[in-house]
Short mmCIF file of N, CA and C in Angstrom, two decimals:
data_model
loop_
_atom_site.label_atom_id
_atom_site.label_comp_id
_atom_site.label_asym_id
_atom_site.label_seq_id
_atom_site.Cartn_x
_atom_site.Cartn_y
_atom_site.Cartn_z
N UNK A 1 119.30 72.46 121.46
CA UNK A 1 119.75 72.00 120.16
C UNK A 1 118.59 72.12 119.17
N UNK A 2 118.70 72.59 117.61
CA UNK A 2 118.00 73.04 116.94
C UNK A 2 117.99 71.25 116.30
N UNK A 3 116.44 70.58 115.91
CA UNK A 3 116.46 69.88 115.29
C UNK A 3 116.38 70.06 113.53
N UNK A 4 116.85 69.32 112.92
CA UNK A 4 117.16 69.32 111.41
C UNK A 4 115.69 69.50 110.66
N UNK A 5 114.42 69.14 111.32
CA UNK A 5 113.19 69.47 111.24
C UNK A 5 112.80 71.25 111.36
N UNK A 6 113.47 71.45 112.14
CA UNK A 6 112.94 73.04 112.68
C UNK A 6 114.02 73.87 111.84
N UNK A 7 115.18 73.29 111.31
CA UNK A 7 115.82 74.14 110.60
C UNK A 7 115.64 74.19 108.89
N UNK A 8 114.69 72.68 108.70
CA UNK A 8 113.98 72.62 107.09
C UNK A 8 113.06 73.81 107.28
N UNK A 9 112.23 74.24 108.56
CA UNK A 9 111.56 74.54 108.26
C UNK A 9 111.74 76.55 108.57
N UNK A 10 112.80 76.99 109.51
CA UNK A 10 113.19 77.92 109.28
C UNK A 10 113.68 78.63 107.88
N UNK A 11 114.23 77.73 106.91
CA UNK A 11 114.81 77.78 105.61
C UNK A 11 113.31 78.07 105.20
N UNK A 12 112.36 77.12 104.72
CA UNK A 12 111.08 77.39 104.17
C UNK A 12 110.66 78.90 104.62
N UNK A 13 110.85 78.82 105.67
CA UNK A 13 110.18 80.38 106.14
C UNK A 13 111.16 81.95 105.62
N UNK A 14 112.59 81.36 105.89
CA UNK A 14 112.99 82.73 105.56
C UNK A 14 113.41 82.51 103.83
N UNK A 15 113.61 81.41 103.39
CA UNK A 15 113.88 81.83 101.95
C UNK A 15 113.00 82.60 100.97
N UNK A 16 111.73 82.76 101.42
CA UNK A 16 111.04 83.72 100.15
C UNK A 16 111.66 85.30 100.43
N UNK A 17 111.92 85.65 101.64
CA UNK A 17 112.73 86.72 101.83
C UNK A 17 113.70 87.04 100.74
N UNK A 18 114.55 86.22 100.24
CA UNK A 18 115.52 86.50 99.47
C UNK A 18 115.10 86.66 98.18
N UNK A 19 113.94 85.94 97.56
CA UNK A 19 113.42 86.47 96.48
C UNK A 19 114.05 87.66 96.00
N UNK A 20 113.69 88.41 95.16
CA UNK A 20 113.41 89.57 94.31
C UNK A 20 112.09 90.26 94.37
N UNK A 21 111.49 90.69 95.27
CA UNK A 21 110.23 91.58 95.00
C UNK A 21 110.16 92.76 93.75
N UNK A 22 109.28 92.56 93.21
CA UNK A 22 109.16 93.59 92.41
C UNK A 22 109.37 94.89 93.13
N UNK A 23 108.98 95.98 92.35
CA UNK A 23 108.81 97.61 93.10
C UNK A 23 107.41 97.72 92.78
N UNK A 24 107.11 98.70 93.46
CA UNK A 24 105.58 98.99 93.45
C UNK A 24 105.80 100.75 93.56
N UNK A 25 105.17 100.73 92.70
CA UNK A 25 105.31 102.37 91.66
C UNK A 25 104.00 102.95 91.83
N UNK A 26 103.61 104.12 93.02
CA UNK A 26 102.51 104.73 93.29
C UNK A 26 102.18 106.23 91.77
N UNK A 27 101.44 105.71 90.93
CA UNK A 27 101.31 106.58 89.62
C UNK A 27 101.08 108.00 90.25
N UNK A 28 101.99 109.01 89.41
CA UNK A 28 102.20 110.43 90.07
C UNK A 28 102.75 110.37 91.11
N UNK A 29 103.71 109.39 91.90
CA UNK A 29 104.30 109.41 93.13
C UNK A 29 103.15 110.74 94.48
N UNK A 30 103.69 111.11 94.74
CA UNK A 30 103.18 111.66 95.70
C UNK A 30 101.88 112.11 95.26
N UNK A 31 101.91 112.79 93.99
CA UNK A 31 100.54 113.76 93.60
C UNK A 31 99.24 112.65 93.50
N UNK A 32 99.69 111.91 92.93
CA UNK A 32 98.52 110.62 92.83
C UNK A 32 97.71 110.93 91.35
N UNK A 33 96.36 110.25 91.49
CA UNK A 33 95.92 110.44 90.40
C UNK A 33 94.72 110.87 89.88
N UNK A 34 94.92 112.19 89.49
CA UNK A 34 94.32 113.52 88.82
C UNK A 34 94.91 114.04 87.90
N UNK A 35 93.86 115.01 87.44
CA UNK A 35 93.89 115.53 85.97
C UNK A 35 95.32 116.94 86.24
N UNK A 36 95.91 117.46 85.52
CA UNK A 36 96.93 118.67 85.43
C UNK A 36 98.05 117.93 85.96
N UNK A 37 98.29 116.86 85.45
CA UNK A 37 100.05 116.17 85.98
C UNK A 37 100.68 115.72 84.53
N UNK A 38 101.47 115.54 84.66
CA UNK A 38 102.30 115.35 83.38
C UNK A 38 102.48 113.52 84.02
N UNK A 39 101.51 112.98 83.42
CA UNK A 39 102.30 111.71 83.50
C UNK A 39 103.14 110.80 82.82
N UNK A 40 103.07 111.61 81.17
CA UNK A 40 104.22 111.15 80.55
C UNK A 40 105.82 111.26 80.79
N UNK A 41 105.80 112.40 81.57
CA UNK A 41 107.56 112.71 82.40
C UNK A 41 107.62 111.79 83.74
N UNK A 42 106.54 111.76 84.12
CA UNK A 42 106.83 110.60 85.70
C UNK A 42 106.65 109.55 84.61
N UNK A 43 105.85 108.61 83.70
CA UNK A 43 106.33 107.17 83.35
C UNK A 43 107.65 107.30 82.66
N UNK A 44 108.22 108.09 81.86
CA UNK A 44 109.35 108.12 81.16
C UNK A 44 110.55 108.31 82.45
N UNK A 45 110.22 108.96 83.40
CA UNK A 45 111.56 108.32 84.88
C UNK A 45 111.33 107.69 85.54
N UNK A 46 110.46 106.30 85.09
CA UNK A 46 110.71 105.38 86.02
C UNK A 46 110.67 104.26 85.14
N UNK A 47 111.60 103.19 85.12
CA UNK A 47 111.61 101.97 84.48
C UNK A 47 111.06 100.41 84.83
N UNK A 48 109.69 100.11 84.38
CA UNK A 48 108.92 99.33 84.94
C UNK A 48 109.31 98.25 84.00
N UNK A 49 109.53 96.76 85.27
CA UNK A 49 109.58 95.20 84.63
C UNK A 49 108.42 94.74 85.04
N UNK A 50 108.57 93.62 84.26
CA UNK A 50 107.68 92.39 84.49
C UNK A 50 107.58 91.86 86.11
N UNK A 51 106.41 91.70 86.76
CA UNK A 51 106.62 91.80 88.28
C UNK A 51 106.72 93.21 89.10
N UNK A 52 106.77 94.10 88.55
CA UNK A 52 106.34 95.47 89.63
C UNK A 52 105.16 95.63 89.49
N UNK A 53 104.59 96.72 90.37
CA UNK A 53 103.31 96.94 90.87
C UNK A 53 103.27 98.48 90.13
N UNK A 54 101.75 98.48 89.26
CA UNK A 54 101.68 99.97 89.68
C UNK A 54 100.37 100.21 91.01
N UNK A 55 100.16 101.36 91.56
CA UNK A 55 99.00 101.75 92.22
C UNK A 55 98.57 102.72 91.97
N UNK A 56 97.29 103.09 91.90
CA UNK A 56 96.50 104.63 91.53
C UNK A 56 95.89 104.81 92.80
N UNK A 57 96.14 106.19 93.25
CA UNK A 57 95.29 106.22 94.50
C UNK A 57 95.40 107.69 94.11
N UNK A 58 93.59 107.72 94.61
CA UNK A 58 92.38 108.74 94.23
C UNK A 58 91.42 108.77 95.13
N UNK A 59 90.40 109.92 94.93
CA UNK A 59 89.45 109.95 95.15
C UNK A 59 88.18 109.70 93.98
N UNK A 60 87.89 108.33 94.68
CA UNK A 60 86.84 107.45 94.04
C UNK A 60 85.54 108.00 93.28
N UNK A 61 85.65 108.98 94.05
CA UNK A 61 83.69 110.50 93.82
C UNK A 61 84.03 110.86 92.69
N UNK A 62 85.35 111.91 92.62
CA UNK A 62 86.07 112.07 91.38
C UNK A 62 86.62 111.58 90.35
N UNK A 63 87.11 110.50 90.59
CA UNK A 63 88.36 109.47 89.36
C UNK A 63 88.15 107.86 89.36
N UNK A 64 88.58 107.47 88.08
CA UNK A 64 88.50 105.92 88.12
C UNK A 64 89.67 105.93 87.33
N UNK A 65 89.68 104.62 86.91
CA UNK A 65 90.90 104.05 86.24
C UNK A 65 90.41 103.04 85.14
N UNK A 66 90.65 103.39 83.71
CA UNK A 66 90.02 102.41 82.91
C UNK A 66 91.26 101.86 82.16
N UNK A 67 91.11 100.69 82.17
CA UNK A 67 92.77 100.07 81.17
C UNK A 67 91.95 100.25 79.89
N UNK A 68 92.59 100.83 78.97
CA UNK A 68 92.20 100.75 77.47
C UNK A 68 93.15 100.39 76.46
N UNK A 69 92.93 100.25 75.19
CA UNK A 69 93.56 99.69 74.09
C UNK A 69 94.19 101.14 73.44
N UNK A 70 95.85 101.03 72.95
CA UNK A 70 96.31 102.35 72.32
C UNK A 70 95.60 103.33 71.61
N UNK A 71 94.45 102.96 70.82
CA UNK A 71 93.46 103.34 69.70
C UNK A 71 92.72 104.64 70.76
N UNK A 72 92.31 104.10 71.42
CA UNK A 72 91.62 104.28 72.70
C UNK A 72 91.97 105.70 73.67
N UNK A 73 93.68 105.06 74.09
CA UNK A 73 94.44 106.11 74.61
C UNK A 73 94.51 106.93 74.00
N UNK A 74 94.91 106.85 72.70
CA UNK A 74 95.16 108.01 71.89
C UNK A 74 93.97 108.87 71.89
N UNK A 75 92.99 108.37 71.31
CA UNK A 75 91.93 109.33 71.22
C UNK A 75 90.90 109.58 72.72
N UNK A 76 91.69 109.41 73.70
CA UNK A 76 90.91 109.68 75.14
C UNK A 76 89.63 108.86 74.99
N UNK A 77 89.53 107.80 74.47
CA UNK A 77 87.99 107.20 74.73
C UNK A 77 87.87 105.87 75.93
N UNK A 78 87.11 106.06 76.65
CA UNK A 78 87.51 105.29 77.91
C UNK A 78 86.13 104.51 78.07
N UNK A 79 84.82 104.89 76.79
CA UNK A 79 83.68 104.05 76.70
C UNK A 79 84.04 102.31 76.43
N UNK A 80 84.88 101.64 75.22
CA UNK A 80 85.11 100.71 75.43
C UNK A 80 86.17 100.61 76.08
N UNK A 81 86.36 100.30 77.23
CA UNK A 81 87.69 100.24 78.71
C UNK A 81 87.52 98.42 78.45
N UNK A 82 88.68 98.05 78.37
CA UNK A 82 89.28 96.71 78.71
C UNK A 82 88.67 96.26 80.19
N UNK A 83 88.92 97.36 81.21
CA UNK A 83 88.64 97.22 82.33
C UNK A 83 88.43 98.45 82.92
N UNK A 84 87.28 98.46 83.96
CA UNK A 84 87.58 100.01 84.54
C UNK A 84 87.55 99.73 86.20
N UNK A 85 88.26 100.44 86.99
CA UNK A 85 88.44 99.94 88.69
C UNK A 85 87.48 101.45 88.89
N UNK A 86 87.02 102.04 90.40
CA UNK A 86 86.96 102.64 90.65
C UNK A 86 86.70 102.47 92.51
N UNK A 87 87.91 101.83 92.82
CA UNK A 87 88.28 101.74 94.19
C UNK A 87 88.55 102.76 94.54
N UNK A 88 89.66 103.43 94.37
CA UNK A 88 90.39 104.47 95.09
C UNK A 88 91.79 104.54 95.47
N UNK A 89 92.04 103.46 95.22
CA UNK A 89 93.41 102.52 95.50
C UNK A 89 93.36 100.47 94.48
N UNK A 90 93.37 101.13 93.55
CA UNK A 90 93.72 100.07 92.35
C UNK A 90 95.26 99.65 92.40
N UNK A 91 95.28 98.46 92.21
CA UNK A 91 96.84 98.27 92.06
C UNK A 91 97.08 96.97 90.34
N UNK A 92 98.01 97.33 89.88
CA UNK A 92 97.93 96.19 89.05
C UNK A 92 99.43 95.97 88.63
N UNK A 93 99.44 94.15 89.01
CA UNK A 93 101.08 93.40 88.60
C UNK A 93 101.43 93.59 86.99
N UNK A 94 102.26 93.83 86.74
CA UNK A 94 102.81 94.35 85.59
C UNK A 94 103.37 92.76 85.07
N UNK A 95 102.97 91.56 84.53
CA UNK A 95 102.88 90.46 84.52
C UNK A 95 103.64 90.07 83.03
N UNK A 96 103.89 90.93 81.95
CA UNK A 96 104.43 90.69 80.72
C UNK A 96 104.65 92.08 79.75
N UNK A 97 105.50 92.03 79.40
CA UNK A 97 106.19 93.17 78.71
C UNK A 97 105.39 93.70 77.62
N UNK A 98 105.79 94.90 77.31
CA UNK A 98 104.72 95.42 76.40
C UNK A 98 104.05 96.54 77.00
N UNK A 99 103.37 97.42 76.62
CA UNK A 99 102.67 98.34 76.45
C UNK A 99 100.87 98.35 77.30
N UNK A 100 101.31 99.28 78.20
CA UNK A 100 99.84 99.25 78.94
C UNK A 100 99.31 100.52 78.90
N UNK A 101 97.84 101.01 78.88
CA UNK A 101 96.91 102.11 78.71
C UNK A 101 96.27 102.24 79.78
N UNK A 102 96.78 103.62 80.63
CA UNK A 102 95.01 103.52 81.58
C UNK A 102 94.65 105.27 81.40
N UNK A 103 93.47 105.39 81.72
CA UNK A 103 92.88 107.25 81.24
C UNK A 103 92.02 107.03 82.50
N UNK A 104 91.47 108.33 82.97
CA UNK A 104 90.54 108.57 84.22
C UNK A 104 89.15 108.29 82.93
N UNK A 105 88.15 107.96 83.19
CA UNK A 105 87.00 107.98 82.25
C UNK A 105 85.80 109.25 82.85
N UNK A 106 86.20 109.95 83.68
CA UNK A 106 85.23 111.02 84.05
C UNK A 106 85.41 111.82 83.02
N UNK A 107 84.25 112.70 82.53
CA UNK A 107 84.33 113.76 81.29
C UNK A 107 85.87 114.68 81.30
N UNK A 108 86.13 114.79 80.46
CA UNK A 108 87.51 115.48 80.38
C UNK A 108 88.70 115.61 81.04
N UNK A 109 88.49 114.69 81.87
CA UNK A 109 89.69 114.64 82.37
C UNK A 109 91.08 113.92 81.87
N UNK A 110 90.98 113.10 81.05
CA UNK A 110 91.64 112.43 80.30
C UNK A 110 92.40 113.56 79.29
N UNK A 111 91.71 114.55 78.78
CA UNK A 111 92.05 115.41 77.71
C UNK A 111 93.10 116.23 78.37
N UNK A 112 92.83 116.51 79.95
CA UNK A 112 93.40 117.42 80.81
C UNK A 112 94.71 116.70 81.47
N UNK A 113 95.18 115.57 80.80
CA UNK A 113 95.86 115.13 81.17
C UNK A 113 96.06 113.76 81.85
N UNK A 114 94.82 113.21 82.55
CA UNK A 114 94.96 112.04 83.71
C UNK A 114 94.87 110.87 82.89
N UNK A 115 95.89 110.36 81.76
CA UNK A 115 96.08 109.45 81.34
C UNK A 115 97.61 108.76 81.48
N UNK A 116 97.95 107.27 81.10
CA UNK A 116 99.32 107.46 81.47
C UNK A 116 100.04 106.01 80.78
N UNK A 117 100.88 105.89 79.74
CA UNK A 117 100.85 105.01 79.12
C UNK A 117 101.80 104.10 79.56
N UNK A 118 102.12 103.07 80.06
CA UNK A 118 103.50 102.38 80.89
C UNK A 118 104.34 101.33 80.01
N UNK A 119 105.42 101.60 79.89
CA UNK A 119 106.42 100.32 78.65
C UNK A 119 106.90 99.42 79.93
N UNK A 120 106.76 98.26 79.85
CA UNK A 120 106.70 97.29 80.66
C UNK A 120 107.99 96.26 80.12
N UNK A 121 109.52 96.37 80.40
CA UNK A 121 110.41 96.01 80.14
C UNK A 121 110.52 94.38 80.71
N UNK A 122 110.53 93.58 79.45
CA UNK A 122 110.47 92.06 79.87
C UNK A 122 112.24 91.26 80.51
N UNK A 123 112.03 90.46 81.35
CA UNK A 123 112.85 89.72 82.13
C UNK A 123 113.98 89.96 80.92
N UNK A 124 115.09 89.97 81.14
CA UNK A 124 116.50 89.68 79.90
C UNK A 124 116.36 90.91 78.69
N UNK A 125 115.52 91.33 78.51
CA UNK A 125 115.45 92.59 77.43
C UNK A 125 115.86 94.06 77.74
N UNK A 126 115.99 94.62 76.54
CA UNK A 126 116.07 96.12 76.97
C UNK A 126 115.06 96.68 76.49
N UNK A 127 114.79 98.03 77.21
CA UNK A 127 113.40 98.90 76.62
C UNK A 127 114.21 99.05 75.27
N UNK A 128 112.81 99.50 74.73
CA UNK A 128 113.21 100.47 73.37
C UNK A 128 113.52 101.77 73.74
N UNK A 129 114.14 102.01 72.40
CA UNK A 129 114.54 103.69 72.85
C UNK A 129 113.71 104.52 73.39
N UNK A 130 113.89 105.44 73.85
CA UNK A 130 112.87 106.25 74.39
C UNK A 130 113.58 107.70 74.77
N UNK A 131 112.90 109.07 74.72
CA UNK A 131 113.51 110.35 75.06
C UNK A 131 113.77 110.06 76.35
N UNK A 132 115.26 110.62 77.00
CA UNK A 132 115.73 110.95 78.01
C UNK A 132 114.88 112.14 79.14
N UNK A 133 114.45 111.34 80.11
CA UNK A 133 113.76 112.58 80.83
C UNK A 133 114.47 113.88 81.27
N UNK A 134 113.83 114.89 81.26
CA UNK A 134 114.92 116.14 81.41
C UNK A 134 114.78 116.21 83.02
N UNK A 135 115.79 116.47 83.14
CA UNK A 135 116.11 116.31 85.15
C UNK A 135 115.39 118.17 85.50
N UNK A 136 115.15 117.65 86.63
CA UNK A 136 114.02 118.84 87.26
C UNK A 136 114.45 118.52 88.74
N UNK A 137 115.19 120.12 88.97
CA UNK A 137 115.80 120.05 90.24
C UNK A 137 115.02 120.12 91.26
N UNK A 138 113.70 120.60 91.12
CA UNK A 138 112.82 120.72 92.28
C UNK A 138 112.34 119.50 92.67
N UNK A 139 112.40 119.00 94.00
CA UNK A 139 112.44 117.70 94.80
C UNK A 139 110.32 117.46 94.56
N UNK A 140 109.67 118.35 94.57
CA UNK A 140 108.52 118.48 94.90
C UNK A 140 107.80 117.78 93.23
N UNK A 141 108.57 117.75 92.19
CA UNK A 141 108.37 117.84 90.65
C UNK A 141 109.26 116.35 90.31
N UNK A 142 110.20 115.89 90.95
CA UNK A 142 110.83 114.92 90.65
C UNK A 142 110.16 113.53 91.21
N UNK A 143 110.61 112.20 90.24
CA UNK A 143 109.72 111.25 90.62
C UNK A 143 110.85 110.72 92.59
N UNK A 144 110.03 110.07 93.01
CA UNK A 144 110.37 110.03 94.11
C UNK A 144 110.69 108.29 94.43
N UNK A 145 111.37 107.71 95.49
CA UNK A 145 111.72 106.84 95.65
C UNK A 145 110.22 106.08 96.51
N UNK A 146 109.25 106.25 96.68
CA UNK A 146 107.85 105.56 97.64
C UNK A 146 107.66 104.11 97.14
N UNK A 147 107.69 103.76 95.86
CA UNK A 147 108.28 102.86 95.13
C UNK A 147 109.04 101.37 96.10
N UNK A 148 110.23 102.36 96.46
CA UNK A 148 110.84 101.35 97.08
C UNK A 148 111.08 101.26 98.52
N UNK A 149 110.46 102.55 99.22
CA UNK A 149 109.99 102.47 100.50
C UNK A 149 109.26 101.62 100.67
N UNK A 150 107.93 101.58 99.76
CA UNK A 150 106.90 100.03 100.12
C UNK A 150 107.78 99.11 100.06
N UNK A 151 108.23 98.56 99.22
CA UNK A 151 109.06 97.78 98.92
C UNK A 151 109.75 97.16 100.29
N UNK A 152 110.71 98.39 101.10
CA UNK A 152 111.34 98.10 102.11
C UNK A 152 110.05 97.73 103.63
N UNK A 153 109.26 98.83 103.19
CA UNK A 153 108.20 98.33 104.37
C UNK A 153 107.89 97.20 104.54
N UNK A 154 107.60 96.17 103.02
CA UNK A 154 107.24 95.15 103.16
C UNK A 154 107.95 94.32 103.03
N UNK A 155 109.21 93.99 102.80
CA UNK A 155 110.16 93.23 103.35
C UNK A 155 110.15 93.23 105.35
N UNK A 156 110.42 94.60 105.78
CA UNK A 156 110.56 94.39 107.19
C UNK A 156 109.25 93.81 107.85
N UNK A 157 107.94 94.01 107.26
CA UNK A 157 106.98 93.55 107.80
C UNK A 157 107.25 91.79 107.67
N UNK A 158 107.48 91.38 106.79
CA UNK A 158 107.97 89.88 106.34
C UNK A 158 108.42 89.42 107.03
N UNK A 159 109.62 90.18 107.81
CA UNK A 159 110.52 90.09 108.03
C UNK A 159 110.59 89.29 110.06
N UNK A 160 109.40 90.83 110.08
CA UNK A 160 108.57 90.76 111.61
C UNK A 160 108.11 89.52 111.89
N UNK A 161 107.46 89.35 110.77
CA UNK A 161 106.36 87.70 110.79
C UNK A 161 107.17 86.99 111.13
N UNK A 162 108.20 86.67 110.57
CA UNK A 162 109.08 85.83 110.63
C UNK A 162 109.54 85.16 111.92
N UNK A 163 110.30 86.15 112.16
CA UNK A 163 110.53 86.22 113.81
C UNK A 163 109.82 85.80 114.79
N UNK A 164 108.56 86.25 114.33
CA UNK A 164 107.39 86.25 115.30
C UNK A 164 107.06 84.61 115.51
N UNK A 165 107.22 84.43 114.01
CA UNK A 165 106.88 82.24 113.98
C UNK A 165 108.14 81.84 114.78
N UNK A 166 108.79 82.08 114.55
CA UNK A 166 110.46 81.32 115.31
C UNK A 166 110.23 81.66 116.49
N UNK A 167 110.14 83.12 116.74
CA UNK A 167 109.71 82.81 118.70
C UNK A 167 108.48 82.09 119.10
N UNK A 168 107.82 81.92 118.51
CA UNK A 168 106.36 80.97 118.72
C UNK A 168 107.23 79.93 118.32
N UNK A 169 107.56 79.10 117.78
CA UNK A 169 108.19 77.89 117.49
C UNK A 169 109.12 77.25 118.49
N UNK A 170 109.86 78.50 118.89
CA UNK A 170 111.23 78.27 119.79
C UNK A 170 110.50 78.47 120.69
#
């Protein structure tokens, strides 16, 4: 017999499961992040809220990641950076709506493309308008679902734990 104790506390354990996880959006999906990508067609097909993840993953020798101010973006200047990572695997929660900037800050690469501006759609709102991305039949060129594979990975990993306490418990 399950006591009313062990079933408060099964509830505690599996209800964050049901949450809503954000998505977690790997920038350039597969290609990652370097200079010669169009990252204005991959952010314009994918629709980021408040609570998703983006991630940049690079090679660190080569690339960084500087958050900058629009002024900034626009004119590729990545000297005053809000912030600059140069992990290799940066990730950052998309925490309030509005408009975010990041550029590679290595010499020219920014000009060559490795910048990427993200509209961050708040809880109950709609984006603003924005051009319709033009569909691109090649699977290799299209943004990809990895997004929500993590997503699913880390639910089932959650998921594992879970289990794992209840058979340790039970």
């Amino acid at each position: 017999m399950v006591s009313p104790k062990h079933v408060m506390l099964m509830f505690t354990i599996i209800a964050p499961s049901a949450i809503c996880f954000g998505a977690v959006y790997r920038v350039g999906d597969a290609s990652g992040w370097h200079p010669m990508f169009n990252y204005t067609k991959w952010a314009s097909s994918n629709k980021f809220h408040v609570g998703d993840t983006i991630r940049f993953e690079y090679n660190a020798i080569f690339h960084n990641v500087k958050e900058v101010t629009e002024p900034n973006y626009r004119a590729c200047n990545g000297t005053k950076a809000i912030a600059t990572y140069f992990s290799g695997n940066d990730s950052f929660t998309l925490d309030h709506p509005g408009h975010r900037y990041f550029l590679c800050g290595f010499p020219y690469h920014c000009r060559y493309g490795q910048k990427v501006e993200i509209y961050v759609v708040g809880k109950g709102s709609s984006p603003s308008p924005s051009p319709s991305p033009v569909a691109d039949k090649n699977p290799a060129n299209s943004a990809s679902s990895s997004h929500h594979i993590f997503s699913v990975q880390f639910v089932t990993k959650y998921l594992a734990m879970v289990i794992l306490v209840l058979f340790y418990l039970f």
